[in-house]
Amino acid sequence: MNMLVTGGAGYIGSHAVQRLLRDGHTVVAVDNLFRGHAEAMRLLEPQSGGRLIFHESDVGDSTRMERLMHEYQVDTVMHFAALAYVGESVDQPLLYYENNVIAGIRLLEACDRAGVGRFIFSSSCATYGEPSAEHIPINEDCPQSPVSPYGQTKLDFEHALRAWGQARSRAGEPVSIAMLRYFNVAGADRSGLLGEDHEPETHLIPVAINAALGKRDGMAIFGTDYPTPDGTCVRDYVHVEDLIDAHVRVMDRVKPGEVRAYNVGIGRGYSVREVLDAVRRVTGVSFEVREQGRRAGDPAALYNDPSRIERDLGWRASVTSLDEIVDSAWQWMKRNPGGYAGSRG
Ligand code: UFG
């Protein structure tokens, strides 16, 4: 197939590009390199299988997107490009609406004009906000009530996508739409080429690995008084390659006129302390951990009920061990302590 992958140079997008190339697709990767890494594209170029075309561009440039869609006869769009820091979205909400909603609408306009038939959207469990205890584990019918501008922008785009799909069906040109609501994506490609490199880094696993690497002076646990077994927050960590596998499966199965939504998480939660134990075990390094107060906006426990995605797509996480997830992240980070910038040859 001929795919357009937005945010293709980012952490999750680059893993998608890698998988799609391996599967033999033509991949037009688009990224404005605001937080993406040109180096990831350079590393992926020689991948055997498919064909990679990279364009440095904003997805909000609908004229350019439409041109690319026509030029490469794009039939499927995977839309990863977005800003994804909850805290930043609270401080700079307009930036988030601009990037995650407005630019997304421009992309949809291009899809509409170019007659793209399939659209897979990277949504988030942040669209559920802070579900009450009876909704944990979280299934797709849980009320969506975001508590951050980030989550709200993801939900707004879900709504726009749904409405667009309905309009296309009414016009007799149905499109296939899927939205995948990610839990905590972690780990790195196990062939060792790609990894997670954010600036700033705020995610628990890479922060802890950076502490183990001595790149930072220890780290903090944000909150030890949550109503969880050990007092720290519980999250569902899904390996990035399993996450991408869910995209490939839904892409193959979603039919014209359908709008499907799936949660993607392994279906079990690990506490912050359990994650830190795993990082210590895997790296063999013990680093300083300070206990701090809660970080604003962190729900106590979020983990998935994977029944729907298992039933419909036959998807099940292949990596469920925290040590394995952490190890894949560790392997890349210890070889690339300066991230992609440090690996430029
Ligand atoms: N944490 C720490 N110390 C740190 C970093 C994180 O204790 O230095 C804790 C957090 O408080 C939280 C857990 O580790 O309890 C996980 O935090 P992350 O920042 O790794 O991930 P989040 O659960 O906050 O965020 C993830 C995704 C977001 C998404 C959000 C939805 O990364 O994109 O889930 O709730 F919006």
Tab-separated table of C-alpha atoms and ligand atoms in Angstrom:
chain	number	residue	atom	x	y	z
A	1	MET	CA	0.000	0.000	0.000
A	2	ASN	CA	0.965	3.640	-0.288
A	3	MET	CA	0.982	5.279	3.091
A	4	LEU	CA	1.410	8.775	4.417
A	5	VAL	CA	2.771	8.724	7.953
A	6	THR	CA	2.636	12.066	9.758
A	7	GLY	CA	5.060	12.590	12.607
A	8	GLY	CA	7.161	9.897	10.927
A	9	ALA	CA	10.383	11.122	12.531
A	10	GLY	CA	8.972	11.036	16.058
A	11	TYR	CA	9.252	8.255	18.614
A	12	ILE	CA	6.102	6.330	17.732
A	13	GLY	CA	5.892	7.459	14.093
A	14	SER	CA	9.413	6.249	13.306
A	15	HIS	CA	8.595	2.811	14.705
A	16	ALA	CA	5.523	2.773	12.449
A	17	VAL	CA	7.630	3.719	9.424
A	18	GLN	CA	10.067	0.926	10.216
A	19	ARG	CA	7.314	-1.685	10.458
A	20	LEU	CA	5.544	-0.487	7.297
A	21	LEU	CA	8.797	-0.577	5.326
A	22	ARG	CA	9.465	-4.085	6.591
A	23	ASP	CA	5.983	-5.050	5.409
A	24	GLY	CA	6.848	-3.772	1.941
A	25	HIS	CA	4.760	-0.596	1.790
A	26	THR	CA	5.632	2.686	0.148
A	27	VAL	CA	5.864	5.165	3.010
A	28	VAL	CA	5.724	8.919	2.614
A	29	ALA	CA	6.880	10.165	6.008
A	30	VAL	CA	6.127	13.772	6.900
A	31	ASP	CA	7.505	15.597	9.916
A	32	ASN	CA	8.196	19.258	10.658
A	33	LEU	CA	11.146	18.154	12.847
A	34	PHE	CA	9.959	20.360	15.705
A	35	ARG	CA	10.466	17.368	17.990
A	36	GLY	CA	11.146	14.656	15.432
A	37	HIS	CA	14.577	13.405	14.394
A	38	ALA	CA	15.864	13.576	10.829
A	39	GLU	CA	18.449	11.025	11.935
A	40	ALA	CA	15.721	8.412	12.440
A	41	MET	CA	14.714	8.883	8.799
A	42	ARG	CA	18.332	8.558	7.655
A	43	LEU	CA	18.678	5.313	9.602
A	44	LEU	CA	15.482	3.915	8.121
A	45	GLU	CA	16.263	4.766	4.500
A	46	PRO	CA	18.323	1.636	3.785
A	47	GLN	CA	15.652	-0.661	5.325
A	48	SER	CA	14.850	-3.400	2.910
A	49	GLY	CA	11.292	-4.141	1.916
A	50	GLY	CA	9.449	-0.964	1.077
A	51	ARG	CA	10.304	2.488	-0.141
A	52	LEU	CA	10.715	5.545	2.090
A	53	ILE	CA	10.162	9.116	0.977
A	54	PHE	CA	10.730	11.757	3.654
A	55	HIS	CA	9.378	15.306	3.505
A	56	GLU	CA	10.112	17.945	6.090
A	57	SER	CA	6.760	19.636	6.271
A	58	ASP	CA	3.960	20.657	8.546
A	59	VAL	CA	0.871	18.467	8.285
A	60	GLY	CA	-1.174	21.676	8.426
A	61	ASP	CA	0.122	22.563	4.957
A	62	SER	CA	-2.864	21.006	3.219
A	63	THR	CA	-1.779	22.000	-0.288
A	64	ARG	CA	1.500	20.191	0.146
A	65	MET	CA	-0.154	17.208	1.817
A	66	GLU	CA	-2.642	16.933	-1.031
A	67	ARG	CA	0.151	17.134	-3.572
A	68	LEU	CA	2.037	14.321	-1.833
A	69	MET	CA	-1.139	12.229	-1.637
A	70	HIS	CA	-1.689	12.605	-5.373
A	71	GLU	CA	1.944	12.159	-6.316
A	72	TYR	CA	2.350	8.896	-4.390
A	73	GLN	CA	-1.260	7.725	-4.780
A	74	VAL	CA	-1.652	7.520	-1.021
A	75	ASP	CA	-4.473	5.218	0.048
A	76	THR	CA	-3.870	5.243	3.818
A	77	VAL	CA	-2.871	7.941	6.293
A	78	MET	CA	-1.464	7.188	9.742
A	79	HIS	CA	-1.583	10.401	11.722
A	80	PHE	CA	0.952	10.526	14.565
A	81	ALA	CA	2.052	14.164	14.352
A	82	ALA	CA	1.022	15.905	17.570
A	83	LEU	CA	2.319	17.614	20.651
A	84	ALA	CA	2.035	15.260	23.580
A	85	TYR	CA	3.056	16.808	26.890
A	86	VAL	CA	0.152	17.059	29.297
A	87	GLY	CA	1.838	19.753	31.419
A	88	GLU	CA	2.848	21.836	28.428
A	89	SER	CA	-0.708	21.669	27.134
A	90	VAL	CA	-1.938	23.233	30.366
A	91	ASP	CA	0.545	26.102	30.000
A	92	GLN	CA	0.188	26.561	26.240
A	93	PRO	CA	-3.274	25.324	25.275
A	94	LEU	CA	-3.432	27.327	22.050
A	95	LEU	CA	-0.285	25.657	20.790
A	96	TYR	CA	-1.968	22.299	21.391
A	97	TYR	CA	-5.220	23.253	19.660
A	98	GLU	CA	-3.191	24.637	16.763
A	99	ASN	CA	-1.070	21.498	16.303
A	100	ASN	CA	-3.391	18.729	17.372
A	101	VAL	CA	-6.722	20.029	16.093
A	102	ILE	CA	-6.293	22.749	13.477
A	103	ALA	CA	-3.364	21.118	11.656
A	104	GLY	CA	-5.249	17.809	11.820
A	105	ILE	CA	-8.302	19.389	10.180
A	106	ARG	CA	-6.069	20.743	7.394
A	107	LEU	CA	-4.744	17.227	6.916
A	108	LEU	CA	-8.302	15.888	6.700
A	109	GLU	CA	-9.127	18.510	4.085
A	110	ALA	CA	-6.206	17.252	2.019
A	111	CYS	CA	-7.407	13.641	2.478
A	112	ASP	CA	-10.883	14.700	1.414
A	113	ARG	CA	-9.665	16.368	-1.768
A	114	ALA	CA	-7.230	13.584	-2.618
A	115	GLY	CA	-9.788	10.847	-1.989
A	116	VAL	CA	-7.772	9.028	0.703
A	117	GLY	CA	-9.748	5.972	1.742
A	118	ARG	CA	-8.261	5.005	5.112
A	119	PHE	CA	-7.245	7.068	8.143
A	120	ILE	CA	-5.680	5.731	11.345
A	121	PHE	CA	-5.436	8.217	14.209
A	122	SER	CA	-3.149	8.145	17.186
A	123	SER	CA	-5.446	8.993	20.083
A	124	SER	CA	-4.859	8.636	23.789
A	125	CYS	CA	-6.258	7.237	26.997
A	126	ALA	CA	-5.933	10.869	28.119
A	127	THR	CA	-9.323	11.302	26.406
A	128	TYR	CA	-10.841	9.389	29.354
A	129	GLY	CA	-9.510	11.866	31.900
A	130	GLU	CA	-9.684	10.462	35.429
A	131	PRO	CA	-12.182	7.598	35.252
A	132	SER	CA	-13.938	6.623	38.458
A	133	ALA	CA	-13.005	3.324	40.101
A	134	GLU	CA	-15.872	1.391	38.485
A	135	HIS	CA	-14.417	2.157	35.041
A	136	ILE	CA	-10.996	0.655	35.849
A	137	PRO	CA	-9.808	-1.304	33.890
A	138	ILE	CA	-10.835	1.073	31.125
A	139	ASN	CA	-12.789	-0.148	28.153
A	140	GLU	CA	-13.780	1.855	25.091
A	141	ASP	CA	-17.234	2.648	26.476
A	142	CYS	CA	-15.789	4.525	29.431
A	143	PRO	CA	-17.034	8.157	29.306
A	144	GLN	CA	-14.494	10.408	27.628
A	145	SER	CA	-13.935	13.397	29.838
A	146	PRO	CA	-10.406	14.763	29.451
A	147	VAL	CA	-8.791	16.731	32.244
A	148	SER	CA	-6.059	18.404	30.184
A	149	PRO	CA	-6.010	20.436	26.975
A	150	TYR	CA	-3.861	17.648	25.506
A	151	GLY	CA	-6.566	15.044	26.140
A	152	GLN	CA	-9.233	17.464	24.948
A	153	THR	CA	-7.435	18.073	21.630
A	154	LYS	CA	-7.206	14.329	21.040
A	155	LEU	CA	-10.913	13.957	21.771
A	156	ASP	CA	-11.818	16.949	19.585
A	157	PHE	CA	-9.972	15.404	16.680
A	158	GLU	CA	-11.714	12.062	17.271
A	159	HIS	CA	-15.030	13.914	16.954
A	160	ALA	CA	-13.964	15.720	13.771
A	161	LEU	CA	-12.791	12.443	12.284
A	162	ARG	CA	-16.051	10.702	13.117
A	163	ALA	CA	-18.115	13.512	11.593
A	164	TRP	CA	-15.944	13.505	8.465
A	165	GLY	CA	-16.389	9.747	8.126
A	166	GLN	CA	-20.173	10.085	8.429
A	167	ALA	CA	-20.242	12.857	5.822
A	168	ARG	CA	-18.160	10.791	3.421
A	169	SER	CA	-20.539	7.860	3.852
A	170	ARG	CA	-23.562	10.087	3.166
A	171	ALA	CA	-21.798	11.368	0.056
A	172	GLY	CA	-21.441	7.780	-1.141
A	173	GLU	CA	-17.639	7.814	-0.759
A	174	PRO	CA	-17.120	5.940	2.490
A	175	VAL	CA	-13.752	5.985	4.232
A	176	SER	CA	-12.304	3.551	6.760
A	177	ILE	CA	-11.427	5.201	10.060
A	178	ALA	CA	-9.739	3.889	13.174
A	179	MET	CA	-8.641	5.647	16.322
A	180	LEU	CA	-6.292	3.939	18.723
A	181	ARG	CA	-6.230	5.211	22.282
A	182	TYR	CA	-2.791	4.539	23.635
A	183	PHE	CA	-1.888	3.843	27.219
A	184	ASN	CA	1.771	4.424	28.229
A	185	VAL	CA	3.902	3.654	25.217
A	186	ALA	CA	7.411	2.537	26.110
A	187	GLY	CA	10.455	0.609	24.956
A	188	ALA	CA	12.272	0.639	21.654
A	189	ASP	CA	12.652	-1.337	18.469
A	190	ARG	CA	14.362	-4.593	19.363
A	191	SER	CA	16.680	-4.546	16.358
A	192	GLY	CA	18.360	-1.607	18.089
A	193	LEU	CA	18.007	1.017	15.359
A	194	LEU	CA	15.370	3.306	16.852
A	195	GLY	CA	14.674	4.605	20.309
A	196	GLU	CA	12.926	7.174	22.431
A	197	ASP	CA	14.570	10.593	22.432
A	198	HIS	CA	12.483	13.447	23.792
A	199	GLU	CA	13.597	16.914	24.744
A	200	PRO	CA	12.610	17.527	27.450
A	201	GLU	CA	12.226	13.946	28.663
A	202	THR	CA	9.429	13.534	31.193
A	203	HIS	CA	8.351	9.909	30.772
A	204	LEU	CA	9.041	7.607	33.669
A	205	ILE	CA	11.081	4.847	32.003
A	206	PRO	CA	13.523	7.057	30.041
A	207	VAL	CA	13.843	9.427	33.019
A	208	ALA	CA	14.820	6.493	35.244
A	209	ILE	CA	17.250	5.146	32.634
A	210	ASN	CA	18.828	8.592	32.341
A	211	ALA	CA	19.281	8.519	36.114
A	212	ALA	CA	20.919	5.076	35.820
A	213	LEU	CA	23.189	6.424	33.070
A	214	GLY	CA	24.216	9.304	35.325
A	215	LYS	CA	22.772	11.777	32.844
A	216	ARG	CA	20.760	13.316	35.628
A	217	ASP	CA	21.140	13.612	39.339
A	218	GLY	CA	18.695	10.914	40.450
A	219	MET	CA	14.986	11.325	39.972
A	220	ALA	CA	11.740	11.840	41.843
A	221	ILE	CA	8.642	9.746	42.454
A	222	PHE	CA	5.694	12.071	42.088
A	223	GLY	CA	3.358	11.026	44.882
A	224	THR	CA	3.499	8.127	47.316
A	225	ASP	CA	0.081	8.583	48.907
A	226	TYR	CA	-2.179	7.341	46.114
A	227	PRO	CA	-4.857	4.732	46.910
A	228	THR	CA	-2.823	2.011	45.163
A	229	PRO	CA	-1.074	-1.058	46.640
A	230	ASP	CA	2.264	0.725	47.165
A	231	GLY	CA	1.022	4.322	47.156
A	232	THR	CA	2.456	5.226	43.738
A	233	CYS	CA	0.592	5.646	40.452
A	234	VAL	CA	-0.255	2.602	38.367
A	235	ARG	CA	0.011	2.679	34.564
A	236	ASP	CA	-0.279	0.266	31.661
A	237	TYR	CA	3.011	0.164	29.723
A	238	VAL	CA	2.706	-1.098	26.167
A	239	HIS	CA	5.744	-1.860	24.015
A	240	VAL	CA	6.000	0.470	21.046
A	241	GLU	CA	6.320	-2.406	18.544
A	242	ASP	CA	3.162	-4.040	19.895
A	243	LEU	CA	1.421	-0.687	19.591
A	244	ILE	CA	2.419	-0.442	15.938
A	245	ASP	CA	1.242	-3.999	15.373
A	246	ALA	CA	-2.221	-2.856	16.501
A	247	HIS	CA	-2.117	-0.158	13.804
A	248	VAL	CA	-1.225	-2.672	11.125
A	249	ARG	CA	-3.980	-5.030	12.233
A	250	VAL	CA	-6.658	-2.367	12.299
A	251	MET	CA	-5.496	-1.016	8.946
A	252	ASP	CA	-5.992	-4.453	7.428
A	253	ARG	CA	-9.438	-4.984	8.925
A	254	VAL	CA	-11.306	-1.681	9.075
A	255	LYS	CA	-13.866	-1.450	6.288
A	256	PRO	CA	-15.205	1.526	4.325
A	257	GLY	CA	-17.914	3.321	6.301
A	258	GLU	CA	-16.622	2.052	9.655
A	259	VAL	CA	-15.273	4.187	12.473
A	260	ARG	CA	-13.512	1.938	14.971
A	261	ALA	CA	-11.973	2.893	18.303
A	262	TYR	CA	-9.669	0.651	20.317
A	263	ASN	CA	-7.697	1.031	23.494
A	264	VAL	CA	-4.129	-0.185	23.193
A	265	GLY	CA	-2.587	-1.297	26.463
A	266	ILE	CA	-1.466	-4.670	27.785
A	267	GLY	CA	-4.267	-4.935	30.341
A	268	ARG	CA	-2.278	-4.791	33.521
A	269	GLY	CA	-0.883	-1.973	35.544
A	270	TYR	CA	2.519	-1.463	37.131
A	271	SER	CA	3.270	1.029	39.864
A	272	VAL	CA	6.005	3.645	39.647
A	273	ARG	CA	7.963	1.707	42.266
A	274	GLU	CA	7.658	-1.501	40.238
A	275	VAL	CA	8.956	0.325	37.161
A	276	LEU	CA	11.920	1.699	39.096
A	277	ASP	CA	12.709	-1.775	40.453
A	278	ALA	CA	12.680	-3.068	36.872
A	279	VAL	CA	15.047	-0.297	35.763
A	280	ARG	CA	17.434	-1.134	38.620
A	281	ARG	CA	17.309	-4.868	37.774
A	282	VAL	CA	17.842	-4.374	34.048
A	283	THR	CA	20.573	-1.734	34.259
A	284	GLY	CA	22.262	-3.140	37.355
A	285	VAL	CA	22.590	0.448	38.611
A	286	SER	CA	20.997	1.871	41.698
A	287	PHE	CA	20.307	5.578	41.455
A	288	GLU	CA	18.964	8.165	43.840
A	289	VAL	CA	15.180	8.296	44.070
A	290	ARG	CA	13.515	11.122	45.989
A	291	GLU	CA	9.894	10.985	47.089
A	292	GLN	CA	7.990	14.123	46.199
A	293	GLY	CA	4.424	15.334	46.284
A	294	ARG	CA	1.941	14.482	43.560
A	295	ARG	CA	2.299	15.916	40.053
A	296	ALA	CA	-0.828	17.849	39.149
A	297	GLY	CA	-3.246	15.954	36.957
A	298	ASP	CA	-1.881	12.426	37.522
A	299	PRO	CA	-4.740	9.927	38.017
A	300	ALA	CA	-4.006	7.156	40.559
A	301	ALA	CA	-4.457	4.134	38.302
A	302	LEU	CA	-5.014	3.766	34.561
A	303	TYR	CA	-4.921	0.433	32.821
A	304	ASN	CA	-6.666	-1.094	29.902
A	305	ASP	CA	-9.358	-3.665	29.433
A	306	PRO	CA	-8.053	-5.168	26.174
A	307	SER	CA	-11.145	-7.324	25.474
A	308	ARG	CA	-12.348	-5.426	22.417
A	309	ILE	CA	-9.042	-5.262	20.566
A	310	GLU	CA	-8.333	-8.919	21.378
A	311	ARG	CA	-11.738	-9.989	20.105
A	312	ASP	CA	-11.873	-7.861	16.948
A	313	LEU	CA	-8.250	-7.734	15.844
A	314	GLY	CA	-6.740	-10.750	17.581
A	315	TRP	CA	-4.245	-8.291	19.069
A	316	ARG	CA	-2.551	-9.191	22.301
A	317	ALA	CA	0.616	-7.619	23.638
A	318	SER	CA	3.584	-9.869	22.893
A	319	VAL	CA	5.688	-8.078	25.503
A	320	THR	CA	4.052	-8.048	28.919
A	321	SER	CA	7.129	-8.193	31.101
A	322	LEU	CA	8.223	-4.857	32.442
A	323	ASP	CA	11.849	-6.005	32.377
A	324	GLU	CA	11.631	-6.740	28.669
A	325	ILE	CA	10.115	-3.342	27.903
A	326	VAL	CA	12.711	-1.585	30.032
A	327	ASP	CA	15.522	-3.668	28.526
A	328	SER	CA	14.636	-2.630	24.969
A	329	ALA	CA	14.703	1.039	26.018
A	330	TRP	CA	17.944	0.513	27.962
A	331	GLN	CA	19.743	-1.180	25.071
A	332	TRP	CA	19.158	1.810	22.801
A	333	MET	CA	19.778	4.488	25.414
A	334	LYS	CA	23.042	3.014	26.639
A	335	ARG	CA	24.337	2.809	23.060
A	336	ASN	CA	23.025	6.288	22.260
A	337	PRO	CA	23.511	8.279	25.454
A	338	GLY	CA	23.293	11.495	23.437
A	339	GLY	CA	20.112	10.328	21.699
A	340	TYR	CA	19.877	10.668	17.928
A	341	ALA	CA	22.032	13.806	17.951
A	342	GLY	CA	24.876	11.771	19.414
A	343	SER	CA	24.551	9.031	16.776
A	344	ARG	CA	24.930	11.319	13.744
A	345	GLY	CA	27.725	9.930	11.663
B	1	UFG	N1	6.581	9.785	37.162
B	1	UFG	C1	7.391	9.956	38.261
B	1	UFG	N2	8.596	10.577	38.093
B	1	UFG	C2	9.017	11.030	36.879
B	1	UFG	C3	8.173	10.839	35.757
B	1	UFG	C4	6.958	10.218	35.945
B	1	UFG	O1	7.043	9.559	39.376
B	1	UFG	O2	10.102	11.607	36.790
B	1	UFG	C5	5.293	9.099	37.356
B	1	UFG	C6	4.116	9.980	36.978
B	1	UFG	O3	3.720	10.769	38.068
B	1	UFG	C7	3.085	8.928	36.569
B	1	UFG	C8	3.920	7.775	35.993
B	1	UFG	O4	5.244	7.997	36.470
B	1	UFG	O5	2.423	8.458	37.695
B	1	UFG	C9	3.942	7.768	34.492
B	1	UFG	O6	4.285	9.077	34.035
B	1	UFG	P1	4.648	9.401	32.522
B	1	UFG	O7	4.958	10.862	32.480
B	1	UFG	O8	5.657	8.450	32.028
B	1	UFG	O9	3.305	9.084	31.736
B	1	UFG	P2	1.832	9.636	31.977
B	1	UFG	O10	1.047	8.491	32.531
B	1	UFG	O11	1.795	10.908	32.713
B	1	UFG	O12	1.449	10.028	30.485
B	1	UFG	C10	1.014	9.109	29.575
B	1	UFG	C11	1.376	9.532	28.173
B	1	UFG	C12	0.677	10.798	27.811
B	1	UFG	C13	-0.799	10.614	28.042
B	1	UFG	C14	-1.069	10.196	29.442
B	1	UFG	C15	-2.525	9.923	29.677
B	1	UFG	O13	2.765	9.714	28.090
B	1	UFG	O14	0.928	11.116	26.462
B	1	UFG	O15	-0.370	9.002	29.713
B	1	UFG	O16	-2.793	9.919	31.023
B	1	UFG	F1	-1.465	11.761	27.821
